[in-house]
Coordinates of C-alpha atoms in Angstrom, one line a residue:
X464 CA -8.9 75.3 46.9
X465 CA -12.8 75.8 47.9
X466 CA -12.9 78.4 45.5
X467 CA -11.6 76.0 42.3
X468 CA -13.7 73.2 43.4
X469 CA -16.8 75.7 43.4
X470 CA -16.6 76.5 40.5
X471 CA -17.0 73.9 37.1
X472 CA -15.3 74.6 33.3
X473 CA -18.3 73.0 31.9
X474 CA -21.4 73.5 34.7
X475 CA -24.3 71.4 34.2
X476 CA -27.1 74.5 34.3
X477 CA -26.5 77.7 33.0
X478 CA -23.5 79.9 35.1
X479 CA -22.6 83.5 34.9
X480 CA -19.1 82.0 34.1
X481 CA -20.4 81.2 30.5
X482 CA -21.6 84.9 29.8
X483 CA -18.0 85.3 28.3
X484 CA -18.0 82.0 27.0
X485 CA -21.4 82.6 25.2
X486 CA -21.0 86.5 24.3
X487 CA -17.7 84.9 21.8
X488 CA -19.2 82.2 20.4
X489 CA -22.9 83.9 19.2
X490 CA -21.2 86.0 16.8
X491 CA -19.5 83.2 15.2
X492 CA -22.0 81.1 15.1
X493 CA -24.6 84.0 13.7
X494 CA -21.7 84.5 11.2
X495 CA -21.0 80.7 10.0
X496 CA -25.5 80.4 9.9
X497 CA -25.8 83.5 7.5
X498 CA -24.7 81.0 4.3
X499 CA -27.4 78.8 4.7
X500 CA -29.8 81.5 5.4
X501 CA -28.7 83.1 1.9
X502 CA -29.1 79.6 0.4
X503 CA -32.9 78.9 1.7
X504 CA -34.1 82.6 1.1
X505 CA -32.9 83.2 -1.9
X506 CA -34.2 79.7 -3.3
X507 CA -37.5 81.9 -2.7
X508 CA -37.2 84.8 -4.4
X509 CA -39.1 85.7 -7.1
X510 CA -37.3 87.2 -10.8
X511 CA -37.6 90.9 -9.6
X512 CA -35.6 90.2 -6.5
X513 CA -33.0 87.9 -7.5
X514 CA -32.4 91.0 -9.8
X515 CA -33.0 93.1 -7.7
X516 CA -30.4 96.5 -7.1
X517 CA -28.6 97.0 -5.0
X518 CA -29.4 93.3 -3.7
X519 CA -31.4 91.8 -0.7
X520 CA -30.2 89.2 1.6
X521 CA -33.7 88.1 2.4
X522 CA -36.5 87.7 0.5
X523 CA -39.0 90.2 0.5
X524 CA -42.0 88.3 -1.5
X525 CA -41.0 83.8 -1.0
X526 CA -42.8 82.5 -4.0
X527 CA -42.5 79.0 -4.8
X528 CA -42.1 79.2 -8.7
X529 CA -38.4 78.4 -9.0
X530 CA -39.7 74.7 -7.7
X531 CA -42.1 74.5 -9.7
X532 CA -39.8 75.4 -13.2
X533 CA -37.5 72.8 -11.5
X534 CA -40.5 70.5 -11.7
X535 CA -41.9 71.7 -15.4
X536 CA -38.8 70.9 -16.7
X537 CA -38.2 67.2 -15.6
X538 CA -41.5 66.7 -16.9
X539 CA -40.4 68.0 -20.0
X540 CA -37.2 65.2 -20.1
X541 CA -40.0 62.7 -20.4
X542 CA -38.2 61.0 -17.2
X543 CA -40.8 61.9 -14.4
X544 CA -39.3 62.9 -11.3
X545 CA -40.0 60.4 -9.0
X546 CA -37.3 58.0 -11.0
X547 CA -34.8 60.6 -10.4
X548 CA -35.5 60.8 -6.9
X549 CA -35.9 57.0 -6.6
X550 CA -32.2 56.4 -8.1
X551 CA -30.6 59.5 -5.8
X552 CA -32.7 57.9 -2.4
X553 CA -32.0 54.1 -2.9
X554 CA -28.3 54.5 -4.6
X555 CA -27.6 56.9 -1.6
X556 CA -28.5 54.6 1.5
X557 CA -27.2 51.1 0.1
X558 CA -23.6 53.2 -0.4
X559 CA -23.9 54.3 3.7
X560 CA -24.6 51.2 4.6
X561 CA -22.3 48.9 2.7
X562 CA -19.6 51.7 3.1
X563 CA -20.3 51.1 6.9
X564 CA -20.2 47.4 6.9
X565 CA -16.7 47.5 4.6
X566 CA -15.3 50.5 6.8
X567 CA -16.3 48.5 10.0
X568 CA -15.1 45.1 9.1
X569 CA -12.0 46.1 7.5
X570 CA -11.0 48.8 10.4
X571 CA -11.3 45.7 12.8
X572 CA -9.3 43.7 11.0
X573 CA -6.4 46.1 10.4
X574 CA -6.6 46.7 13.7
X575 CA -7.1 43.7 15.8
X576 CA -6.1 40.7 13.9
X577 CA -2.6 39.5 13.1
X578 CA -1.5 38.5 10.0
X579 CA 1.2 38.6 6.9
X580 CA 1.1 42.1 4.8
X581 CA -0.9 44.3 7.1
X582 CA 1.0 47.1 7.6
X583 CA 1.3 47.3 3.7
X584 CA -2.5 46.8 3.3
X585 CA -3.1 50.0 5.8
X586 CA 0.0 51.9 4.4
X587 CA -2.1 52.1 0.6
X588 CA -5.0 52.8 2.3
X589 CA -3.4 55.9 3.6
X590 CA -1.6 56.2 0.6
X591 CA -5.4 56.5 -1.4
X592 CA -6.0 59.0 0.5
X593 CA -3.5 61.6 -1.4
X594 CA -5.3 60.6 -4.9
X595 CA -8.3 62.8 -5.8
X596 CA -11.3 60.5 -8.0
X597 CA -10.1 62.4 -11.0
X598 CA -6.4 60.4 -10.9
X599 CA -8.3 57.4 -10.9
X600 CA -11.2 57.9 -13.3
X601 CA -9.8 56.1 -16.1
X602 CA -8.6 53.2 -14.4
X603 CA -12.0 52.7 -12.5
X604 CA -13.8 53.6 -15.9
X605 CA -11.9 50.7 -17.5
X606 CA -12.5 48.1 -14.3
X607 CA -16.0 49.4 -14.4
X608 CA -16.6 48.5 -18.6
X609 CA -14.9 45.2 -17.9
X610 CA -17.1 44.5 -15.3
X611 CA -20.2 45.1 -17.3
X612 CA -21.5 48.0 -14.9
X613 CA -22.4 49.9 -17.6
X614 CA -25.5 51.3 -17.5
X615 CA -26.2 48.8 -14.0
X616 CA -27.9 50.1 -11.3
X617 CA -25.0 48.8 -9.2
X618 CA -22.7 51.2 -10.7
X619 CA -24.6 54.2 -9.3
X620 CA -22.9 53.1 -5.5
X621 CA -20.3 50.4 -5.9
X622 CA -17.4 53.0 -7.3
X623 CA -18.2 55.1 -3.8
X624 CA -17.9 51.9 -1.8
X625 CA -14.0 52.6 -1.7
X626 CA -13.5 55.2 1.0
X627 CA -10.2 55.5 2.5
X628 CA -11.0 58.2 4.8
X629 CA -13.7 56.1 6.9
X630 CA -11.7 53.0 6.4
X631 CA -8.9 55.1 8.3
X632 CA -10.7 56.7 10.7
X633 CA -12.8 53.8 11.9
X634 CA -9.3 52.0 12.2
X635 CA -8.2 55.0 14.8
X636 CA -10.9 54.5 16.7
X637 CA -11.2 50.4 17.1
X638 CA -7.4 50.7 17.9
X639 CA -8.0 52.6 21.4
X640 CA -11.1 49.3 22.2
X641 CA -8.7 47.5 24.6
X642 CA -7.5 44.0 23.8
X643 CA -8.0 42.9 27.1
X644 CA -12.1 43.6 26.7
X645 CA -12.0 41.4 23.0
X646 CA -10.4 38.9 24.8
X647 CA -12.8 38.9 27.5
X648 CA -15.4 38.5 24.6
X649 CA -13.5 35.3 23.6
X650 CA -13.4 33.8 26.7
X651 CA -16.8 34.1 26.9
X652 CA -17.1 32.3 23.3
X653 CA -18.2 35.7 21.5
X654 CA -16.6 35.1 17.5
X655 CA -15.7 38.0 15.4
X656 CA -18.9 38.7 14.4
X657 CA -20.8 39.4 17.8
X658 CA -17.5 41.2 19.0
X659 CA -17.7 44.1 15.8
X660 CA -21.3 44.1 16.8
X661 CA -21.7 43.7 20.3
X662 CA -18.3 45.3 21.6
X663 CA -17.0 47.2 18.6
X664 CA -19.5 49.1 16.8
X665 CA -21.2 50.5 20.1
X666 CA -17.9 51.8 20.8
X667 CA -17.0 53.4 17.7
X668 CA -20.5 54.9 17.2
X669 CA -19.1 58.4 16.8
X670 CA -16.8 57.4 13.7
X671 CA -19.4 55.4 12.0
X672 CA -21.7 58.5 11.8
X673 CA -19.5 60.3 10.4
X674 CA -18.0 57.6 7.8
X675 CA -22.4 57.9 7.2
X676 CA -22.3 61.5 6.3
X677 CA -19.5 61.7 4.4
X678 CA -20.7 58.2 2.4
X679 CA -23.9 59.8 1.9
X680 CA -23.0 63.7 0.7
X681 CA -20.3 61.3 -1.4
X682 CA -23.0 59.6 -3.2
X683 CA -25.8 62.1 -2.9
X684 CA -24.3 65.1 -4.8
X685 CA -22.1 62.7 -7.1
X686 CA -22.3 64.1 -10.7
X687 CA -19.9 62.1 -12.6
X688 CA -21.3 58.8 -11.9
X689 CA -24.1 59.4 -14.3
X690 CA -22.1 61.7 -16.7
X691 CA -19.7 58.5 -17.7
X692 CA -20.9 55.3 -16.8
X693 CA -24.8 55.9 -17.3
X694 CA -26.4 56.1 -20.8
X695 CA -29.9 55.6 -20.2
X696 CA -31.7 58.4 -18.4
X697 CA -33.5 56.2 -16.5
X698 CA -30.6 55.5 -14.6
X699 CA -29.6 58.9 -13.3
X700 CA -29.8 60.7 -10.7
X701 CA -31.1 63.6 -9.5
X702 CA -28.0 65.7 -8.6
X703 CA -26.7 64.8 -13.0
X704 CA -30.0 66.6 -13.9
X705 CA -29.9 69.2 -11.7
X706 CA -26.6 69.3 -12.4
X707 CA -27.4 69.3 -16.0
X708 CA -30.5 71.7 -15.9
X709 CA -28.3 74.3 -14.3
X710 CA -25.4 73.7 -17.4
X711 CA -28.3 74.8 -19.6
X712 CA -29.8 77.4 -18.0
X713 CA -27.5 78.6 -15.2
X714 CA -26.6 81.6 -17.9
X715 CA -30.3 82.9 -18.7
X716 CA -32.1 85.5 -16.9
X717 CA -35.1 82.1 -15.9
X718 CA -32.2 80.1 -15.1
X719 CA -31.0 82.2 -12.1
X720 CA -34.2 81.1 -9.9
X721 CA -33.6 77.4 -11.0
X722 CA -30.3 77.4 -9.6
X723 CA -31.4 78.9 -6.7
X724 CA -33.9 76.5 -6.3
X725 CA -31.6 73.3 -7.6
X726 CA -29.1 75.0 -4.9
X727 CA -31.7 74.3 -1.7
X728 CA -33.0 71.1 -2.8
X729 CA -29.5 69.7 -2.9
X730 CA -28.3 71.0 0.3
X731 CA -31.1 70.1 1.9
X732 CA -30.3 66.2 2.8
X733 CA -27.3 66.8 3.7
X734 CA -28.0 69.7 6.4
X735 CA -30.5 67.1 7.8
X736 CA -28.3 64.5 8.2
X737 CA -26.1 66.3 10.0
X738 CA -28.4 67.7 12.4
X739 CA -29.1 64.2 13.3
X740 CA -25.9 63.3 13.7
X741 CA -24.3 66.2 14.8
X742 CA -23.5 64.9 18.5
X743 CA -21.7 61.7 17.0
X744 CA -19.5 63.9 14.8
X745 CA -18.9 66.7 17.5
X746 CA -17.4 63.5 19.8
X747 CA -15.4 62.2 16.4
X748 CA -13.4 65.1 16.1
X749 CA -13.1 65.5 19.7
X750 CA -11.5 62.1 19.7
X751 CA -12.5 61.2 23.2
X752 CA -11.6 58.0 23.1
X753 CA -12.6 54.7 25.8
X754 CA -14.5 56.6 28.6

């Protein structure tokens, strides 16, 4: 009995215990890092290298002219870059945080509040999530022209406000907030809006970071946005011309080092986000629950 209580499954400091432990989980992780160590060294190369035989996993000579062809040829669009950028940035962060406000809102009240049809209401939520956007991209195309979104700088993040998954999963999580503590909120003359933001949110931290993430590699790297409901250039984004600038030169000899480039620069956001959030979304899918 002394002997299991001297010893810890998850010791504060470091342990001899975790040798094992450590000695299984190094060579995965150097495994799953090695992508993204291809994707940032090879953004770097110069021609020779990318073409070089047999091939290099790291770069031998980092030169920073792939970045600058990506640059040369925005310029060239007559659209400067900064626009791009602008549309990507501002489009990106209102869809995270309206996403959030919808996914909060709406989990709390399919979860907590009584009322006439909400089973059916949550039942085609989780039915949405068996469509992928290409079974609905005539129907939202038509909603979207009668609307008059074309070619409105709504359209770039109203169509991504829609996200089953982080309606769902915020859902899960406000169901395990006990009634008894929302109750206690009422008592205390707390209304529905200082309860999802006092009591609720704080709670279901982990799940809103990662209904952020997903909102935001949704909207950052979304293509066919701009491709049908944008005419004007001065409405895309950055990930359609990148998208595009790879299209037309992903097959020449120059355009190998501008997709390695475009590659890196797209990434990029979305590993920083997650390092910021990682914590939040290590405790999402480990579904801990009320502690």
């Amino acid at each position: 009995m002394s002997s299991f209580q001297g010893s810890k499954i998850n010791p504060s400091r470091f342990s001899l215990s975790q040798v094992k432990i450590y000695a299984y989980l190094l060579p995965l992780a150097a495994v799953m890092l090695l992508p993204i160590l291809y994707i940032f060294s090879t953004a770097f190369k110069p021609m020779d290298e990318l073409f070089a035989y047999p091939p290099r996993f790291f770069v031998q000579r980092p030169t920073l002219e792939n970045f600058y062809d990506i640059s040369s040829s925005i310029d060239a669009s007559g659209v400067p870059l900064s626009r791009y950028l602008f549309n990507s940035v501002v489009s990106s962060l209102l869809a995270v945080a309206c996403t959030l406000v919808i996914s909060l809102n709406a989990g709390y009240v399919l979860s907590k509040k009584q009322f006439r049809g909400k089973g059916a209401l949550f039942a085609v939520n989780t039915a949405a999530l068996m469509f992928v956007p290409q079974a609905v991209q005539i129907p939202r195309y038509l909603l979207i022209e009668k609307s008059h979104l074309i070619d409105h700088f709504a359209v770039l993040f109203l169509p991504l406000l829609a996200m089953p998954v982080g309606l769902f999963l915020v859902k899960q999580f406000i169901d395990q907030v006990p009634d008894a503590l929302i109750e206690a909120a009422r008592i205390d003359g707390a209304g529905d809006f200082r309860i999802v933001t006092g009591i609720v949110a704080p709670i279901v931290k982990p799940a809103l970071a990662t209904v952020a993430i997903l909102a935001f590699q949704s909207s950052w790297n979304n293509v066919e946005i701009s491709t049908y409901y944008v005419d004007n250039d001065l409405m895309r984004t950055f990930a359609f011309y990148l998208s595009s600038l790879i299209v037309g030169m992903g097959n020449t000899v120059a355009g190998r080092g501008v997709l390695a480039a475009a590659t890196l620069v797209m990434f990029l956001p979305n590993l920083v986000i997650f390092i910021f959030m990682q914590n939040k979304v290590l405790n999402t899918m480990a579904h801990s629950g009320i502690k």
